[in-house]
Amino acid sequence: MSLVIDADGHVEENLAELVGAIPAALQPHAMRFVTVSGGHVTYEIEGRLWRSKYPYPGGLQNHVSAGGERREGGRDPRVRLQVLEDEGIDAAVLYPSVGMMFGLLENPDIAAALCAAYNDWLAGYCATDPKRLIGVALLPQQDPRLAAAELERAVTRHGFVGGVIRPNKVGGRTVDHPDFDVLWEAAQRLDVPVGLHEAYLSGIDTVGVDRMPSYAGCHVVSHVFEQMTGMLVTTLAGIFQRFPGLRMGFLEAGCGWAPTWADRIEEHFELAPEDFHGGDPKGTINRRSWLTFEVEEPGLEATLRLDWADNVMFASDYPHHDAVYPGAVKHVRERGLPEDLQRKILGENALRFYGPRLEAILSGGS
């Protein structure tokens, strides 16, 4: 049976524990849970109250329970290992849950301290079985230099295989801002990818949510619209041309939109070539961008056959409420895709995305 890598699973970190691990002087000014009422969740963030604009369907447990049942593998690595066994997954690359809220912070030093605390906690979680539980570093997006430094620390100290930021505008910068060059340079030098990962949160600049009347509307548009925007602006900025070794992921937004969107971007080079600072992008986007697919996504096979077969990866999204569980891998295998495409999307493409550091871990190296 071919290798199966979960290219985007999640953990369930404890915010109070992370805050308790940062310098004492920063703790009163960081983040804390306040209350949940009628599905609305309230936190205190840097001394100001943040309340979700719309009620979460699952309240405080919105992202870690399904059908009223908690999925404990996000916080208990022993349970997670059993999930991997049951699902037929060889290794899971892990992303944050609560940590996606750190984009609401304004103080870069607090963001950096919380990201470091999260990465240290995640290293402990992965240490339960470091060949199967693989970390990705959460980066303080508010200051790209601090983000680059934290990426290097987490990769060299903890053996993490990449970094993650949001596709949103955070700290006054979109992901194509020149200040992020220091992060792209660090990722290229370390030979690790950077994943852009969306998570809908009111209060973070998000494309399209200003027109939405409900949580459902915001959640539907946020993931796809933000990743489409991120792909467009990074292409216009010529980031792939300036950093030829950089690999970038546009994660948890499905894949069916990508062929048409990339074609639309490429067509506009003829219309306004001066707007493309890296020159003609044709053939670059689908070679340097990686996507994940929804297990039940109807457009998967069409996307693969439209020249994306080497850059689409399996992701469980476990333990989040909308993840297919149990039976995600089984469901993919039952779609009837040719064996070569199955091998690519279930494991080979993730190996290419995460690169030699993941290959070394899976082969028994360091």
CSV table of C-alpha atoms in Angstrom, one decimal:
chain,number,residue,atom,x,y,z
A,1,MET,CA,0.0,0.0,0.0
A,2,SER,CA,1.4,3.4,-0.9
A,3,LEU,CA,2.5,6.1,1.6
A,4,VAL,CA,-0.3,8.2,3.1
A,5,ILE,CA,0.6,11.6,4.5
A,6,ASP,CA,-2.0,13.9,6.1
A,7,ALA,CA,-0.7,17.2,4.7
A,8,ASP,CA,-2.9,19.4,6.9
A,9,GLY,CA,-4.2,18.0,10.2
A,10,HIS,CA,-4.7,20.0,13.4
A,11,VAL,CA,-4.0,20.0,17.0
A,12,GLU,CA,-6.1,21.5,19.9
A,13,GLU,CA,-3.8,23.6,21.9
A,14,ASN,CA,-4.8,25.1,25.3
A,15,LEU,CA,-4.6,28.9,25.2
A,16,ALA,CA,-4.2,29.4,29.0
A,17,GLU,CA,-1.3,27.0,29.0
A,18,LEU,CA,0.4,28.9,26.2
A,19,VAL,CA,-0.1,32.2,27.9
A,20,GLY,CA,1.4,30.8,31.1
A,21,ALA,CA,4.5,29.8,29.2
A,22,ILE,CA,5.3,33.3,27.9
A,23,PRO,CA,7.3,35.9,29.9
A,24,ALA,CA,5.4,37.0,33.0
A,25,ALA,CA,5.5,40.7,32.0
A,26,LEU,CA,3.5,39.9,28.8
A,27,GLN,CA,0.9,37.6,30.3
A,28,PRO,CA,-1.6,40.2,31.5
A,29,HIS,CA,-1.6,41.8,28.0
A,30,ALA,CA,-1.9,38.6,25.9
A,31,MET,CA,-5.2,36.7,25.4
A,32,ARG,CA,-7.7,34.9,27.6
A,33,PHE,CA,-11.0,33.3,27.2
A,34,VAL,CA,-13.9,35.2,28.9
A,35,THR,CA,-17.2,33.6,28.2
A,36,VAL,CA,-19.5,31.9,25.7
A,37,SER,CA,-23.2,32.8,25.4
A,38,GLY,CA,-25.7,31.9,22.8
A,39,GLY,CA,-22.8,30.6,20.6
A,40,HIS,CA,-21.0,33.9,20.7
A,41,VAL,CA,-17.5,33.5,22.1
A,42,THR,CA,-15.7,36.3,23.9
A,43,TYR,CA,-12.0,36.7,24.6
A,44,GLU,CA,-9.9,39.5,26.1
A,45,ILE,CA,-7.1,40.3,23.7
A,46,GLU,CA,-4.4,42.9,24.7
A,47,GLY,CA,-6.8,44.4,27.2
A,48,ARG,CA,-9.8,44.8,24.8
A,49,LEU,CA,-12.8,42.5,24.5
A,50,TRP,CA,-13.2,40.5,21.3
A,51,ARG,CA,-16.6,38.9,20.6
A,52,SER,CA,-17.4,36.8,17.6
A,53,LYS,CA,-19.7,38.7,15.3
A,54,TYR,CA,-22.0,35.7,14.6
A,55,PRO,CA,-22.7,32.8,16.9
A,56,TYR,CA,-20.6,29.7,16.3
A,57,PRO,CA,-22.8,26.6,15.6
A,58,GLY,CA,-20.7,24.6,18.1
A,59,GLY,CA,-20.0,27.4,20.5
A,60,LEU,CA,-16.6,27.1,22.2
A,61,GLN,CA,-16.2,23.6,20.8
A,62,ASN,CA,-17.0,24.7,17.3
A,63,HIS,CA,-13.9,23.2,15.7
A,64,VAL,CA,-13.1,20.2,17.8
A,65,SER,CA,-16.5,18.3,18.0
A,66,ALA,CA,-18.8,16.8,15.5
A,67,GLY,CA,-22.4,15.8,16.2
A,68,GLY,CA,-21.8,16.8,19.8
A,69,GLU,CA,-18.9,14.4,20.2
A,70,ARG,CA,-15.4,15.8,21.0
A,71,ARG,CA,-12.5,14.5,18.9
A,72,GLU,CA,-9.8,14.1,21.5
A,73,GLY,CA,-6.9,13.4,19.2
A,74,GLY,CA,-6.2,17.1,18.8
A,75,ARG,CA,-5.0,17.4,22.3
A,76,ASP,CA,-4.0,13.8,23.2
A,77,PRO,CA,-1.2,12.5,20.9
A,78,ARG,CA,-1.8,8.9,22.0
A,79,VAL,CA,-5.4,9.2,20.7
A,80,ARG,CA,-4.1,10.8,17.6
A,81,LEU,CA,-1.7,7.9,16.9
A,82,GLN,CA,-4.6,5.5,17.2
A,83,VAL,CA,-6.6,7.7,14.7
A,84,LEU,CA,-3.7,7.4,12.3
A,85,GLU,CA,-3.7,3.6,12.7
A,86,ASP,CA,-7.4,3.4,12.2
A,87,GLU,CA,-7.4,5.7,9.2
A,88,GLY,CA,-4.4,4.2,7.5
A,89,ILE,CA,-2.3,7.3,7.7
A,90,ASP,CA,1.5,7.0,8.0
A,91,ALA,CA,2.2,10.5,9.2
A,92,ALA,CA,0.3,13.7,10.0
A,93,VAL,CA,1.7,17.2,9.5
A,94,LEU,CA,0.1,19.3,12.1
A,95,TYR,CA,-1.3,22.9,12.1
A,96,PRO,CA,-2.8,25.0,14.9
A,97,SER,CA,-6.4,25.7,15.9
A,98,VAL,CA,-6.5,28.3,18.7
A,99,GLY,CA,-3.2,29.7,17.3
A,100,MET,CA,-5.0,30.9,14.2
A,101,MET,CA,-6.5,33.6,16.6
A,102,PHE,CA,-3.1,35.1,17.1
A,103,GLY,CA,-3.7,37.1,13.9
A,104,LEU,CA,-6.0,39.3,16.1
A,105,LEU,CA,-3.0,40.5,18.2
A,106,GLU,CA,-1.4,43.9,17.4
A,107,ASN,CA,1.7,43.7,19.5
A,108,PRO,CA,4.4,41.7,17.6
A,109,ASP,CA,6.3,40.8,20.8
A,110,ILE,CA,3.2,39.2,22.3
A,111,ALA,CA,2.5,37.4,19.0
A,112,ALA,CA,6.1,36.1,18.8
A,113,ALA,CA,6.1,34.9,22.4
A,114,LEU,CA,2.8,33.1,22.0
A,115,CYS,CA,3.9,31.5,18.7
A,116,ALA,CA,7.1,30.3,20.4
A,117,ALA,CA,5.1,28.9,23.3
A,118,TYR,CA,2.8,27.1,20.8
A,119,ASN,CA,5.7,25.7,18.8
A,120,ASP,CA,7.4,24.4,22.0
A,121,TRP,CA,4.1,22.8,23.1
A,122,LEU,CA,3.7,21.2,19.6
A,123,ALA,CA,7.2,19.8,19.8
A,124,GLY,CA,6.2,18.0,23.0
A,125,TYR,CA,3.0,16.7,21.4
A,126,CYS,CA,5.0,15.4,18.4
A,127,ALA,CA,7.7,13.8,20.6
A,128,THR,CA,5.2,11.1,21.4
A,129,ASP,CA,6.1,9.6,18.0
A,130,PRO,CA,8.3,12.0,16.0
A,131,LYS,CA,8.2,9.8,12.9
A,132,ARG,CA,4.4,10.1,12.6
A,133,LEU,CA,3.5,13.4,14.3
A,134,ILE,CA,5.2,16.2,12.4
A,135,GLY,CA,5.2,19.9,13.3
A,136,VAL,CA,4.8,23.1,11.3
A,137,ALA,CA,5.8,26.3,13.0
A,138,LEU,CA,3.2,29.0,13.7
A,139,LEU,CA,4.8,32.3,12.8
A,140,PRO,CA,4.3,35.8,14.2
A,141,GLN,CA,3.0,37.5,11.1
A,142,GLN,CA,2.8,40.9,12.7
A,143,ASP,CA,6.6,41.3,12.2
A,144,PRO,CA,8.1,39.4,9.2
A,145,ARG,CA,11.6,39.5,10.8
A,146,LEU,CA,10.4,37.8,13.9
A,147,ALA,CA,8.5,35.3,11.8
A,148,ALA,CA,11.7,34.4,9.9
A,149,ALA,CA,13.6,34.0,13.2
A,150,GLU,CA,10.9,31.8,14.7
A,151,LEU,CA,10.8,29.7,11.5
A,152,GLU,CA,14.6,29.1,11.8
A,153,ARG,CA,14.3,28.3,15.5
A,154,ALA,CA,11.5,25.8,15.1
A,155,VAL,CA,13.1,24.1,12.1
A,156,THR,CA,16.6,23.8,13.6
A,157,ARG,CA,15.6,23.1,17.3
A,158,HIS,CA,12.4,21.1,16.9
A,159,GLY,CA,12.8,19.6,13.4
A,160,PHE,CA,9.7,21.1,12.1
A,161,VAL,CA,9.1,20.9,8.3
A,162,GLY,CA,7.6,24.2,7.5
A,163,GLY,CA,5.9,27.4,8.7
A,164,VAL,CA,2.4,28.8,8.6
A,165,ILE,CA,0.9,32.3,8.3
A,166,ARG,CA,-2.5,33.5,7.4
A,167,PRO,CA,-3.3,34.7,3.9
A,168,ASN,CA,-5.1,37.7,5.4
A,169,LYS,CA,-3.9,41.2,5.9
A,170,VAL,CA,-2.3,41.2,9.4
A,171,GLY,CA,-0.3,43.9,11.0
A,172,GLY,CA,-1.0,46.2,8.1
A,173,ARG,CA,0.6,43.9,5.6
A,174,THR,CA,-0.7,41.6,2.9
A,175,VAL,CA,1.3,38.5,2.0
A,176,ASP,CA,2.9,40.2,-1.0
A,177,HIS,CA,4.4,43.0,1.0
A,178,PRO,CA,8.1,43.4,0.5
A,179,ASP,CA,8.7,43.1,4.2
A,180,PHE,CA,7.9,39.4,3.9
A,181,ASP,CA,11.0,38.9,1.7
A,182,VAL,CA,13.0,38.1,4.8
A,183,LEU,CA,10.6,35.2,5.5
A,184,TRP,CA,10.6,33.8,2.0
A,185,GLU,CA,14.4,34.0,2.0
A,186,ALA,CA,14.6,32.1,5.3
A,187,ALA,CA,12.2,29.4,4.0
A,188,GLN,CA,14.2,29.0,0.8
A,189,ARG,CA,17.4,28.8,2.7
A,190,LEU,CA,16.0,26.2,5.1
A,191,ASP,CA,14.4,24.3,2.2
A,192,VAL,CA,11.0,24.3,3.9
A,193,PRO,CA,7.6,25.5,2.6
A,194,VAL,CA,5.4,28.2,4.0
A,195,GLY,CA,1.7,27.4,4.1
A,196,LEU,CA,-1.0,30.1,4.0
A,197,HIS,CA,-3.8,28.8,6.1
A,198,GLU,CA,-7.2,30.6,6.6
A,199,ALA,CA,-9.5,30.3,9.5
A,200,TYR,CA,-12.6,32.6,9.7
A,201,LEU,CA,-12.4,35.0,12.6
A,202,SER,CA,-14.4,38.3,12.7
A,203,GLY,CA,-12.1,41.2,13.2
A,204,ILE,CA,-9.4,39.9,10.9
A,205,ASP,CA,-9.3,41.6,7.4
A,206,THR,CA,-11.0,38.9,5.3
A,207,VAL,CA,-12.1,39.2,1.6
A,208,GLY,CA,-15.9,39.1,1.2
A,209,VAL,CA,-17.1,38.8,4.8
A,210,ASP,CA,-18.3,42.4,4.8
A,211,ARG,CA,-21.2,41.2,2.6
A,212,MET,CA,-22.1,38.1,4.6
A,213,PRO,CA,-25.2,38.0,6.9
A,214,SER,CA,-24.2,34.9,9.0
A,215,TYR,CA,-21.4,32.6,10.2
A,216,ALA,CA,-22.1,30.2,7.4
A,217,GLY,CA,-21.7,32.9,4.8
A,218,CYS,CA,-18.5,34.1,6.3
A,219,HIS,CA,-17.1,30.6,6.6
A,220,VAL,CA,-18.0,29.7,3.0
A,221,VAL,CA,-16.3,32.7,1.4
A,222,SER,CA,-13.3,33.3,3.8
A,223,HIS,CA,-11.2,30.2,3.0
A,224,VAL,CA,-11.5,30.2,-0.8
A,225,PHE,CA,-11.6,34.0,-1.4
A,226,GLU,CA,-8.5,34.6,0.9
A,227,GLN,CA,-6.5,31.9,-0.9
A,228,MET,CA,-7.5,33.1,-4.3
A,229,THR,CA,-6.4,36.6,-3.3
A,230,GLY,CA,-3.1,35.3,-1.8
A,231,MET,CA,-2.3,33.4,-5.0
A,232,LEU,CA,-3.0,36.4,-7.1
A,233,VAL,CA,-1.0,39.0,-5.2
A,234,THR,CA,2.0,36.8,-4.7
A,235,THR,CA,2.0,36.1,-8.4
A,236,LEU,CA,1.8,39.8,-9.3
A,237,ALA,CA,4.6,40.5,-6.9
A,238,GLY,CA,6.8,37.9,-8.7
A,239,ILE,CA,7.7,36.1,-5.4
A,240,PHE,CA,8.3,32.8,-7.1
A,241,GLN,CA,10.6,34.3,-9.6
A,242,ARG,CA,12.6,36.2,-6.9
A,243,PHE,CA,12.7,33.1,-4.6
A,244,PRO,CA,13.1,30.2,-7.0
A,245,GLY,CA,13.4,27.7,-4.2
A,246,LEU,CA,10.3,28.8,-2.3
A,247,ARG,CA,7.3,26.4,-2.0
A,248,MET,CA,4.0,27.9,-1.0
A,249,GLY,CA,0.8,26.2,0.1
A,250,PHE,CA,-2.7,27.6,-0.2
A,251,LEU,CA,-4.3,25.3,2.3
A,252,GLU,CA,-7.8,24.2,3.4
A,253,ALA,CA,-9.7,25.8,0.6
A,254,GLY,CA,-10.2,22.9,-1.7
A,255,CYS,CA,-8.6,22.7,-5.2
A,256,GLY,CA,-11.4,22.9,-7.8
A,257,TRP,CA,-11.1,26.7,-8.1
A,258,ALA,CA,-7.4,26.7,-8.9
A,259,PRO,CA,-7.1,25.8,-12.7
A,260,THR,CA,-9.6,28.5,-13.8
A,261,TRP,CA,-8.2,31.0,-11.4
A,262,ALA,CA,-4.6,30.4,-12.4
A,263,ASP,CA,-5.6,30.6,-16.1
A,264,ARG,CA,-7.4,33.9,-15.4
A,265,ILE,CA,-4.3,35.3,-13.7
A,266,GLU,CA,-2.0,34.1,-16.5
A,267,GLU,CA,-4.2,35.6,-19.2
A,268,HIS,CA,-3.9,39.0,-17.7
A,269,PHE,CA,-0.2,39.1,-18.4
A,270,GLU,CA,-1.0,39.9,-22.0
A,271,LEU,CA,-3.3,42.7,-20.9
A,272,ALA,CA,-1.1,44.4,-18.4
A,273,PRO,CA,2.4,42.8,-18.4
A,274,GLU,CA,3.8,45.7,-16.4
A,275,ASP,CA,1.7,44.7,-13.4
A,276,PHE,CA,3.5,41.3,-13.2
A,277,HIS,CA,6.8,42.1,-11.5
A,278,GLY,CA,8.2,38.6,-12.1
A,279,GLY,CA,7.4,38.5,-15.8
A,280,ASP,CA,5.1,36.0,-17.5
A,281,PRO,CA,3.7,33.7,-14.8
A,282,LYS,CA,2.5,31.0,-17.2
A,283,GLY,CA,3.4,27.5,-16.0
A,284,THR,CA,4.7,28.8,-12.7
A,285,ILE,CA,1.6,28.9,-10.4
A,286,ASN,CA,0.7,25.2,-10.7
A,287,ARG,CA,4.4,24.2,-10.3
A,288,ARG,CA,5.2,26.2,-7.2
A,289,SER,CA,1.8,26.3,-5.4
A,290,TRP,CA,0.4,23.4,-3.4
A,291,LEU,CA,-3.2,22.8,-2.6
A,292,THR,CA,-5.2,20.4,-0.4
A,293,PHE,CA,-8.5,18.9,-1.5
A,294,GLU,CA,-11.7,18.3,0.4
A,295,VAL,CA,-12.3,14.5,0.7
A,296,GLU,CA,-15.7,14.7,-1.0
A,297,GLU,CA,-14.8,17.5,-3.4
A,298,PRO,CA,-16.5,16.9,-6.8
A,299,GLY,CA,-13.8,18.8,-8.8
A,300,LEU,CA,-10.8,16.8,-7.6
A,301,GLU,CA,-10.2,14.6,-10.7
A,302,ALA,CA,-10.8,17.5,-13.1
A,303,THR,CA,-8.2,19.6,-11.2
A,304,LEU,CA,-5.7,16.8,-11.3
A,305,ARG,CA,-6.2,16.4,-15.1
A,306,LEU,CA,-5.9,20.1,-15.7
A,307,ASP,CA,-2.1,20.0,-14.9
A,308,TRP,CA,-2.3,20.1,-11.1
A,309,ALA,CA,-1.7,16.4,-10.5
A,310,ASP,CA,1.7,17.0,-8.9
A,311,ASN,CA,0.6,19.7,-6.5
A,312,VAL,CA,-2.6,18.6,-4.8
A,313,MET,CA,-2.4,16.9,-1.4
A,314,PHE,CA,-4.6,14.9,1.0
A,315,ALA,CA,-5.6,16.6,4.2
A,316,SER,CA,-7.7,15.2,6.9
A,317,ASP,CA,-8.5,18.5,8.8
A,318,TYR,CA,-9.0,16.2,11.9
A,319,PRO,CA,-10.2,17.0,14.6
A,320,HIS,CA,-12.2,19.9,13.2
A,321,HIS,CA,-16.0,19.5,13.0
A,322,ASP,CA,-16.2,19.5,9.2
A,323,ALA,CA,-13.5,16.8,8.7
A,324,VAL,CA,-14.6,13.5,7.2
A,325,TYR,CA,-13.9,11.0,10.1
A,326,PRO,CA,-13.8,8.1,10.3
A,327,GLY,CA,-13.0,6.9,6.9
A,328,ALA,CA,-11.3,9.8,5.1
A,329,VAL,CA,-8.5,7.7,3.3
A,330,LYS,CA,-11.0,5.0,2.6
A,331,HIS,CA,-13.3,7.5,0.9
A,332,VAL,CA,-10.4,8.8,-1.3
A,333,ARG,CA,-9.5,5.3,-2.4
A,334,GLU,CA,-13.1,4.5,-3.2
A,335,ARG,CA,-13.3,7.5,-5.6
A,336,GLY,CA,-11.8,5.2,-8.3
A,337,LEU,CA,-8.9,7.4,-9.3
A,338,PRO,CA,-6.1,5.7,-11.3
A,339,GLU,CA,-3.4,4.3,-9.0
A,340,ASP,CA,-0.7,6.8,-10.1
A,341,LEU,CA,-3.0,9.7,-9.1
A,342,GLN,CA,-3.9,8.1,-5.8
A,343,ARG,CA,-0.2,7.7,-4.9
A,344,LYS,CA,0.5,11.4,-5.8
A,345,ILE,CA,-2.4,12.9,-3.8
A,346,LEU,CA,-2.2,10.6,-0.8
A,347,GLY,CA,1.6,10.9,-0.2
A,348,GLU,CA,4.0,11.7,-3.0
A,349,ASN,CA,2.9,15.4,-3.5
A,350,ALA,CA,3.1,16.1,0.3
A,351,LEU,CA,6.7,14.7,0.3
A,352,ARG,CA,7.6,17.1,-2.5
A,353,PHE,CA,5.9,20.0,-0.7
A,354,TYR,CA,7.5,19.5,2.7
A,355,GLY,CA,10.7,18.4,1.1
A,356,PRO,CA,13.9,16.7,2.4
A,357,ARG,CA,13.3,17.3,6.0
A,358,LEU,CA,10.1,15.3,6.0
A,359,GLU,CA,11.7,12.7,3.8
A,360,ALA,CA,14.5,12.3,6.3
A,361,ILE,CA,12.0,11.9,9.2
A,362,LEU,CA,10.0,9.2,7.3
A,363,SER,CA,13.2,7.4,6.3
A,364,GLY,CA,14.5,7.3,9.9
A,365,GLY,CA,16.9,10.2,9.7
A,366,SER,CA,16.8,13.3,11.8
